[in-house]
Structure formats: C-alpha cells, structure tokens
Amino acid sequence: MTFTLATWNINSVRLRESLVCKLMEEEAPDVLCLQECKSPVEKIPLERFRALGYNWIVARGQKGYNGVAILSKLPLTEAGGEDYANLGHARHVAGRLENGVTIHNFYVPAGGDIPDRTQNEKFGQKLDFLTHMRDDFHAAKPQKSILVGDLNIAPREDDVWNHKQLLKIVSHTPIEIEHLAQTQDAGAWVDVTRKDIPEGLLYSWWSYRAADWDTADKGRRLDHVWATPDIANASHGSRVLRAARGWEQPSDHAPVFATFDL
DNA sequence: ATGCCCACTTCAAGTGGA
C-alpha cells in the first residue's frame, strides 16, 4: 500500500477549520497530523473533516493551548499519548495503522526566549521533554514507526535563514540541537525530509511579524518527519507546501509531506 | 532576531508563541 502523510502546526484548529478542509480537498493526505489545535478534543470540528473522508481520529487536547490530533482516511487505532516531562500538557498522541505502522505526533515545547534553564524555566522544560523522549526510545527501540510534528528545533545550518545570527536564538542553539540529535539517535530515526531533500535551504515556519514573509524569507525548519530504519527506505516525495503559508489568515507553519510505499 | 504580529481568555490586558 501507498499512503501520504502530512504534519501541520495549525495554530488553532477551530479558527482554521476551513484551511484544514482546503488542505484535505486539494492535497488529500491519507493521514494528517496537527499540532497546536488549542482545543479540547470534544470541541474539534470533526463533522466537516468526516465529510471529506477523514473518519478516524486520535487526539489529545486541552483548553486554549497545545493539543495534537491525527486525522486519517485509513483506519487508525489509539496507540497512546504520553505526558513527556510531566508538564500536564497535550503534546503527544500516537496511532496505529492496519499495516502495523505506528505514527507518533509531537508538539515539543517552544522553550521561551532565553536559552538558559537557570534564567528561563521553559527552556529547561523543552530540554527535559527531549530527554524524556530520548529515554523512552532508548528503553523500547521503536519499530515500523513514523514520528512527525513541530519539534521546535531547526537542527541544520540550512534549516535556518542565517545560521550565525540564530546560534543564540531558541530553536537553533547548540544545546537544543544536541538534545534533538540524542533523541533521534536513541530511536535510530531517519530524517525523512532531509533524506529526500538533502541539499539547500528548507523552511516550514515563517514569523507573523515579518512584513512580507515571502520576500524576506527568514524561515526555519521546525516541522519534521522521521521514520525508523525498517521503513525509512520506503519513503519518498517529501515536500513543504509553502503556498499554505500564504493562504488567507494562515498558520505561521506550512505543512510538511512524505509518502510511504509499504 | 524578527519587527511590532497572532491566538486565547473573555472584554483588557496578560500569556504564549519561536
């Protein structure tokens, strides 16, 4: 079977219900992983999504903040959701397809402004969240798994518009990149997006603050698609739907896609 | 560092995003 998956930080699933539908109609990924739904699960507007063929959902939600959901056209069963770093936040949910592939959907904490855990508690929480992920993957090596989400870290020099200028900016500091690398190594995760697009600048997020995000193009690649080695070579066709950042009243993130032949 | 935005809660201004 072949299926296409997309991950998108939607920045309020209720406010942008119509944009989710637009993506479903125009791009029709078989599996759509959303972050920052900012909604309790029972208030996610599922009826229009179901009408477009997305009959399966697993989600974790909370009022106003965070929230992750996997909407699927393929049968999908609940496969857990963990409170990493014990923050009491809805930042992880997992589902399993009938072919046995597990899909993890993550929203890693942004980490605040100051990249120092002694001055900024949120930065410590971000590092602890990644450490907890690492320890879990080390304890139980994931297999036949895909990990997607807003990891809030742009690890490579060509994942940001200016490497040197961003070295002390949260999302691109060496300590965050090291934590992310340890998490990736613990599960032997393959960066599918960079397997498919190994060269060149690649972004999935552009700040709302820039007057003209498209021309300035000061982006970062914060949204990722990873896979375990047993299925990573079945992936292809990765892309960022940059156009979605220019849709009316957009999210500040663009969807990232990958296709798997399994 | 970007430039002064955007969403949520709840109706004013604070928190959080990154």
Tab-separated table of N, CA, C and O in Angstrom, chain A residues 104-182:
chain	number	residue	atom	x	y	z
A	104	HIS	N	3.657	8.618	15.588
A	104	HIS	CA	3.772	9.498	16.753
A	104	HIS	C	3.661	10.942	16.295
A	104	HIS	O	4.377	11.369	15.382
A	105	ASN	N	2.802	11.690	16.956
A	105	ASN	CA	2.607	13.103	16.633
A	105	ASN	C	3.010	13.938	17.854
A	105	ASN	O	2.412	13.790	18.921
A	106	PHE	N	4.029	14.791	17.675
A	106	PHE	CA	4.596	15.546	18.795
A	106	PHE	C	4.485	17.057	18.609
A	106	PHE	O	4.630	17.582	17.488
A	107	TYR	N	4.276	17.740	19.727
A	107	TYR	CA	4.437	19.189	19.769
A	107	TYR	C	5.405	19.498	20.911
A	107	TYR	O	5.019	19.550	22.079
A	108	VAL	N	6.671	19.651	20.564
A	108	VAL	CA	7.723	19.910	21.558
A	108	VAL	C	7.594	21.360	22.045
A	108	VAL	O	7.310	22.263	21.237
A	109	PRO	N	7.783	21.616	23.353
A	109	PRO	CA	7.659	22.988	23.860
A	109	PRO	C	8.566	23.968	23.107
A	109	PRO	O	9.686	23.623	22.719
A	110	ALA	N	8.073	25.186	22.932
A	110	ALA	CA	8.839	26.207	22.214
A	110	ALA	C	10.096	26.601	22.996
A	110	ALA	O	11.155	26.808	22.405
A	111	GLY	N	9.966	26.746	24.309
A	111	GLY	CA	11.154	26.981	25.121
A	111	GLY	C	11.417	28.411	25.554
A	111	GLY	O	12.455	28.677	26.160
A	112	GLY	N	10.502	29.324	25.271
A	112	GLY	CA	10.687	30.705	25.734
A	112	GLY	C	11.798	31.430	24.996
A	112	GLY	O	12.290	30.977	23.973
A	113	ASP	N	12.199	32.583	25.550
A	113	ASP	CA	13.124	33.474	24.833
A	113	ASP	C	14.593	33.268	25.170
A	113	ASP	O	15.452	33.395	24.313
A	114	ILE	N	14.878	33.001	26.442
A	114	ILE	CA	16.276	32.967	26.889
A	114	ILE	C	16.778	31.522	26.910
A	114	ILE	O	16.203	30.676	27.597
A	115	PRO	N	17.849	31.224	26.169
A	115	PRO	CA	18.317	29.834	26.075
A	115	PRO	C	19.194	29.424	27.249
A	115	PRO	O	20.343	29.004	27.074
A	116	ASP	N	18.634	29.542	28.448
A	116	ASP	CA	19.375	29.223	29.669
A	116	ASP	C	18.364	28.766	30.718
A	116	ASP	O	17.507	29.542	31.133
A	117	ARG	N	18.500	27.492	31.136
A	117	ARG	CA	17.476	26.948	32.026
A	117	ARG	C	17.526	27.551	33.424
A	117	ARG	O	16.528	27.449	34.162
A	118	THR	N	18.639	28.192	33.795
A	118	THR	CA	18.690	28.827	35.119
A	118	THR	C	17.925	30.151	35.127
A	118	THR	O	17.529	30.639	36.178
A	119	GLN	N	17.748	30.732	33.956
A	119	GLN	CA	17.017	32.007	33.863
A	119	GLN	C	15.615	31.851	33.299
A	119	GLN	O	14.799	32.776	33.399
A	120	ASN	N	15.355	30.710	32.671
A	120	ASN	CA	14.113	30.538	31.922
A	120	ASN	C	13.626	29.095	32.090
A	120	ASN	O	14.156	28.181	31.462
A	121	GLU	N	12.614	28.933	32.927
A	121	GLU	CA	12.096	27.602	33.238
A	121	GLU	C	11.622	26.866	31.985
A	121	GLU	O	11.772	25.652	31.869
A	122	LYS	N	11.060	27.596	31.040
A	122	LYS	CA	10.515	26.943	29.836
A	122	LYS	C	11.603	26.302	28.995
A	122	LYS	O	11.369	25.283	28.340
A	123	PHE	N	12.776	26.901	28.998
A	123	PHE	CA	13.884	26.307	28.237
A	123	PHE	C	14.270	24.965	28.854
A	123	PHE	O	14.503	23.985	28.138
A	124	GLY	N	14.304	24.910	30.189
A	124	GLY	CA	14.570	23.649	30.873
A	124	GLY	C	13.521	22.597	30.563
A	124	GLY	O	13.837	21.417	30.368
A	125	GLN	N	12.255	23.019	30.507
A	125	GLN	CA	11.175	22.077	30.186
A	125	GLN	C	11.334	21.509	28.784
A	125	GLN	O	11.066	20.329	28.538
A	126	LYS	N	11.774	22.357	27.860
A	126	LYS	CA	11.985	21.891	26.485
A	126	LYS	C	13.079	20.822	26.449
A	126	LYS	O	12.910	19.764	25.834
A	127	LEU	N	14.192	21.091	27.138
A	127	LEU	CA	15.292	20.122	27.163
A	127	LEU	C	14.853	18.833	27.860
A	127	LEU	O	15.178	17.729	27.405
A	128	ASP	N	14.097	18.976	28.958
A	128	ASP	CA	13.632	17.798	29.690
A	128	ASP	C	12.666	16.961	28.849
A	128	ASP	O	12.669	15.728	28.926
A	129	PHE	N	11.830	17.638	28.083
A	129	PHE	CA	10.887	16.943	27.194
A	129	PHE	C	11.663	16.066	26.206
A	129	PHE	O	11.349	14.888	26.011
A	130	LEU	N	12.702	16.643	25.612
A	130	LEU	CA	13.526	15.893	24.649
A	130	LEU	C	14.282	14.750	25.320
A	130	LEU	O	14.407	13.658	24.744
A	131	THR	N	14.742	14.983	26.540
A	131	THR	CA	15.456	13.931	27.273
A	131	THR	C	14.519	12.768	27.589
A	131	THR	O	14.892	11.600	27.460
A	132	HIS	N	13.293	13.098	27.962
A	132	HIS	CA	12.296	12.063	28.242
A	132	HIS	C	11.993	11.255	26.970
A	132	HIS	O	11.899	10.019	27.007
A	133	MET	N	11.863	11.935	25.850
A	133	MET	CA	11.672	11.238	24.565
A	133	MET	C	12.850	10.298	24.301
A	133	MET	O	12.670	9.126	23.950
A	134	ARG	N	14.040	10.817	24.475
A	134	ARG	CA	15.248	10.011	24.253
A	134	ARG	C	15.241	8.759	25.108
A	134	ARG	O	15.494	7.644	24.613
A	135	ASP	N	14.944	8.925	26.392
A	135	ASP	CA	14.971	7.787	27.316
A	135	ASP	C	13.925	6.738	26.931
A	135	ASP	O	14.170	5.537	27.046
A	136	ASP	N	12.755	7.190	26.496
A	136	ASP	CA	11.713	6.252	26.060
A	136	ASP	C	12.167	5.445	24.846
A	136	ASP	O	11.969	4.231	24.781
A	137	PHE	N	12.764	6.123	23.866
A	137	PHE	CA	13.187	5.432	22.646
A	137	PHE	C	14.363	4.508	22.938
A	137	PHE	O	14.531	3.478	22.287
A	138	HIS	N	15.151	4.879	23.932
A	138	HIS	CA	16.268	4.029	24.328
A	138	HIS	C	15.756	2.777	25.036
A	138	HIS	O	16.255	1.668	24.821
A	139	ALA	N	14.718	2.942	25.866
A	139	ALA	CA	14.173	1.821	26.642
A	139	ALA	C	13.446	0.828	25.741
A	139	ALA	O	13.506	-0.379	25.949
A	140	ALA	N	12.732	1.345	24.758
A	140	ALA	CA	11.978	0.480	23.837
A	140	ALA	C	12.227	0.980	22.427
A	140	ALA	O	11.602	1.938	21.984
A	141	LYS	N	13.140	0.328	21.744
A	141	LYS	CA	13.523	0.748	20.388
A	141	LYS	C	12.300	0.718	19.472
A	141	LYS	O	11.695	-0.328	19.281
A	142	PRO	N	11.913	1.854	18.933
A	142	PRO	CA	10.726	1.857	18.080
A	142	PRO	C	10.974	1.109	16.764
A	142	PRO	O	12.094	1.131	16.233
A	143	GLN	N	9.925	0.436	16.287
A	143	GLN	CA	9.995	-0.270	15.006
A	143	GLN	C	8.763	0.074	14.196
A	143	GLN	O	7.715	0.375	14.750
A	144	LYS	N	8.905	-0.005	12.871
A	144	LYS	CA	7.795	0.309	11.956
A	144	LYS	C	7.070	1.566	12.433
A	144	LYS	O	5.846	1.574	12.595
A	145	SER	N	7.839	2.609	12.674
A	145	SER	CA	7.251	3.818	13.246
A	145	SER	C	7.626	5.067	12.459
A	145	SER	O	8.709	5.148	11.863
A	146	ILE	N	6.689	6.016	12.495
A	146	ILE	CA	6.892	7.339	11.913
A	146	ILE	C	6.697	8.346	13.038
A	146	ILE	O	5.778	8.189	13.850
A	147	LEU	N	7.584	9.317	13.114
A	147	LEU	CA	7.463	10.381	14.114
A	147	LEU	C	7.390	11.705	13.364
A	147	LEU	O	8.270	12.013	12.562
A	148	VAL	N	6.326	12.444	13.631
A	148	VAL	CA	6.185	13.752	12.990
A	148	VAL	C	5.871	14.802	14.040
A	148	VAL	O	5.533	14.481	15.178
A	149	GLY	N	5.971	16.031	13.601
A	149	GLY	CA	5.473	17.094	14.446
A	149	GLY	C	6.284	18.369	14.398
A	149	GLY	O	7.268	18.491	13.671
A	150	ASP	N	5.809	19.305	15.219
A	150	ASP	CA	6.514	20.561	15.424
A	150	ASP	C	7.503	20.316	16.550
A	150	ASP	O	7.119	20.324	17.723
A	151	LEU	N	8.757	20.059	16.185
A	151	LEU	CA	9.778	19.754	17.186
A	151	LEU	C	10.441	21.025	17.694
A	151	LEU	O	11.262	20.980	18.608
A	152	ASN	N	10.085	22.148	17.108
A	152	ASN	CA	10.542	23.473	17.564
A	152	ASN	C	12.064	23.609	17.610
A	152	ASN	O	12.601	24.420	18.379
A	153	ILE	N	12.737	22.812	16.779
A	153	ILE	CA	14.189	22.936	16.621
A	153	ILE	C	14.508	22.815	15.135
A	153	ILE	O	13.993	21.917	14.458
A	154	ALA	N	15.343	23.724	14.651
A	154	ALA	CA	15.858	23.681	13.283
A	154	ALA	C	17.315	23.241	13.385
A	154	ALA	O	18.186	24.048	13.711
A	155	PRO	N	17.612	21.941	13.151
A	155	PRO	CA	18.937	21.423	13.524
A	155	PRO	C	20.083	21.804	12.591
A	155	PRO	O	21.204	21.956	13.061
A	156	ARG	N	19.828	21.951	11.316
A	156	ARG	CA	20.935	22.130	10.368
A	156	ARG	C	21.144	23.590	10.005
A	156	ARG	O	20.241	24.409	10.103
A	157	GLU	N	22.354	23.886	9.549
A	157	GLU	CA	22.652	25.263	9.134
A	157	GLU	C	21.717	25.721	8.025
A	157	GLU	O	21.330	26.898	7.966
A	158	ASP	N	21.358	24.781	7.141
A	158	ASP	CA	20.463	25.149	6.036
A	158	ASP	C	18.988	24.949	6.387
A	158	ASP	O	18.127	24.973	5.507
A	159	ASP	N	18.711	24.786	7.686
A	159	ASP	CA	17.327	24.774	8.172
A	159	ASP	C	16.908	26.147	8.695
A	159	ASP	O	15.785	26.283	9.212
A	160	VAL	N	17.823	27.121	8.634
A	160	VAL	CA	17.516	28.481	9.101
A	160	VAL	C	18.045	29.492	8.089
A	160	VAL	O	18.964	29.196	7.317
A	161	TRP	N	17.491	30.691	8.133
A	161	TRP	CA	17.855	31.706	7.140
A	161	TRP	C	19.241	32.276	7.388
A	161	TRP	O	19.876	32.777	6.459
A	162	ASN	N	19.705	32.220	8.655
A	162	ASN	CA	21.049	32.708	8.943
A	162	ASN	C	21.594	31.954	10.160
A	162	ASN	O	21.225	32.261	11.297
A	163	HIS	N	22.443	31.004	9.911
A	163	HIS	CA	22.968	30.129	10.972
A	163	HIS	C	23.671	30.921	12.074
A	163	HIS	O	23.376	30.756	13.261
A	164	LYS	N	24.569	31.801	11.702
A	164	LYS	CA	25.346	32.527	12.712
A	164	LYS	C	24.473	33.438	13.561
A	164	LYS	O	24.651	33.528	14.776
A	165	GLN	N	23.526	34.106	12.910
A	165	GLN	CA	22.664	35.030	13.655
A	165	GLN	C	21.728	34.313	14.608
A	165	GLN	O	21.213	34.913	15.550
A	166	LEU	N	21.472	33.031	14.351
A	166	LEU	CA	20.480	32.314	15.152
A	166	LEU	C	21.088	31.379	16.196
A	166	LEU	O	20.349	30.726	16.934
A	167	LEU	N	22.403	31.349	16.292
A	167	LEU	CA	23.053	30.396	17.202
A	167	LEU	C	22.656	30.588	18.671
A	167	LEU	O	22.673	29.639	19.446
A	168	LYS	N	22.312	31.807	19.042
A	168	LYS	CA	21.890	32.069	20.425
A	168	LYS	C	20.374	32.266	20.527
A	168	LYS	O	19.875	32.716	21.566
A	169	ILE	N	19.675	31.943	19.452
A	169	ILE	CA	18.224	32.093	19.428
A	169	ILE	C	17.572	30.738	19.641
A	169	ILE	O	17.909	29.755	18.967
A	170	VAL	N	16.635	30.704	20.601
A	170	VAL	CA	15.951	29.446	20.909
A	170	VAL	C	15.323	28.883	19.627
A	170	VAL	O	14.628	29.597	18.896
A	171	SER	N	15.603	27.603	19.401
A	171	SER	CA	15.221	26.789	18.226
A	171	SER	C	16.453	26.390	17.413
A	171	SER	O	16.413	25.441	16.632
A	172	HIS	N	17.578	27.109	17.626
A	172	HIS	CA	18.780	26.784	16.836
A	172	HIS	C	20.056	26.804	17.692
A	172	HIS	O	21.159	26.873	17.167
A	173	THR	N	19.902	26.732	19.018
A	173	THR	CA	21.098	26.747	19.876
A	173	THR	C	21.748	25.357	19.890
A	173	THR	O	21.065	24.335	19.745
A	174	PRO	N	23.074	25.312	20.067
A	174	PRO	CA	23.776	24.014	20.077
A	174	PRO	C	23.229	23.023	21.104
A	174	PRO	O	23.144	21.829	20.810
A	175	ILE	N	22.816	23.506	22.285
A	175	ILE	CA	22.342	22.548	23.298
A	175	ILE	C	21.019	21.909	22.876
A	175	ILE	O	20.795	20.712	23.102
A	176	GLU	N	20.150	22.669	22.237
A	176	GLU	CA	18.898	22.092	21.739
A	176	GLU	C	19.170	21.092	20.620
A	176	GLU	O	18.566	20.010	20.565
A	177	ILE	N	20.079	21.467	19.724
A	177	ILE	CA	20.404	20.598	18.593
A	177	ILE	C	21.017	19.291	19.087
A	177	ILE	O	20.716	18.209	18.568
A	178	GLU	N	21.845	19.392	20.151
A	178	GLU	CA	22.431	18.189	20.745
A	178	GLU	C	21.355	17.302	21.386
A	178	GLU	O	21.371	16.081	21.221
A	179	HIS	N	20.429	17.918	22.085
A	179	HIS	CA	19.329	17.135	22.678
A	179	HIS	C	18.496	16.452	21.592
A	179	HIS	O	18.101	15.296	21.735
A	180	LEU	N	18.214	17.173	20.518
A	180	LEU	CA	17.425	16.581	19.431
A	180	LEU	C	18.182	15.424	18.782
A	180	LEU	O	17.594	14.377	18.479
A	181	ALA	N	19.492	15.603	18.607
A	181	ALA	CA	20.310	14.548	17.994
A	181	ALA	C	20.309	13.295	18.861
A	181	ALA	O	20.237	12.164	18.356
A	182	GLN	N	20.356	13.477	20.183
A	182	GLN	CA	20.332	12.313	21.079
A	182	GLN	C	18.987	11.602	21.015
A	182	GLN	O	18.917	10.368	21.070
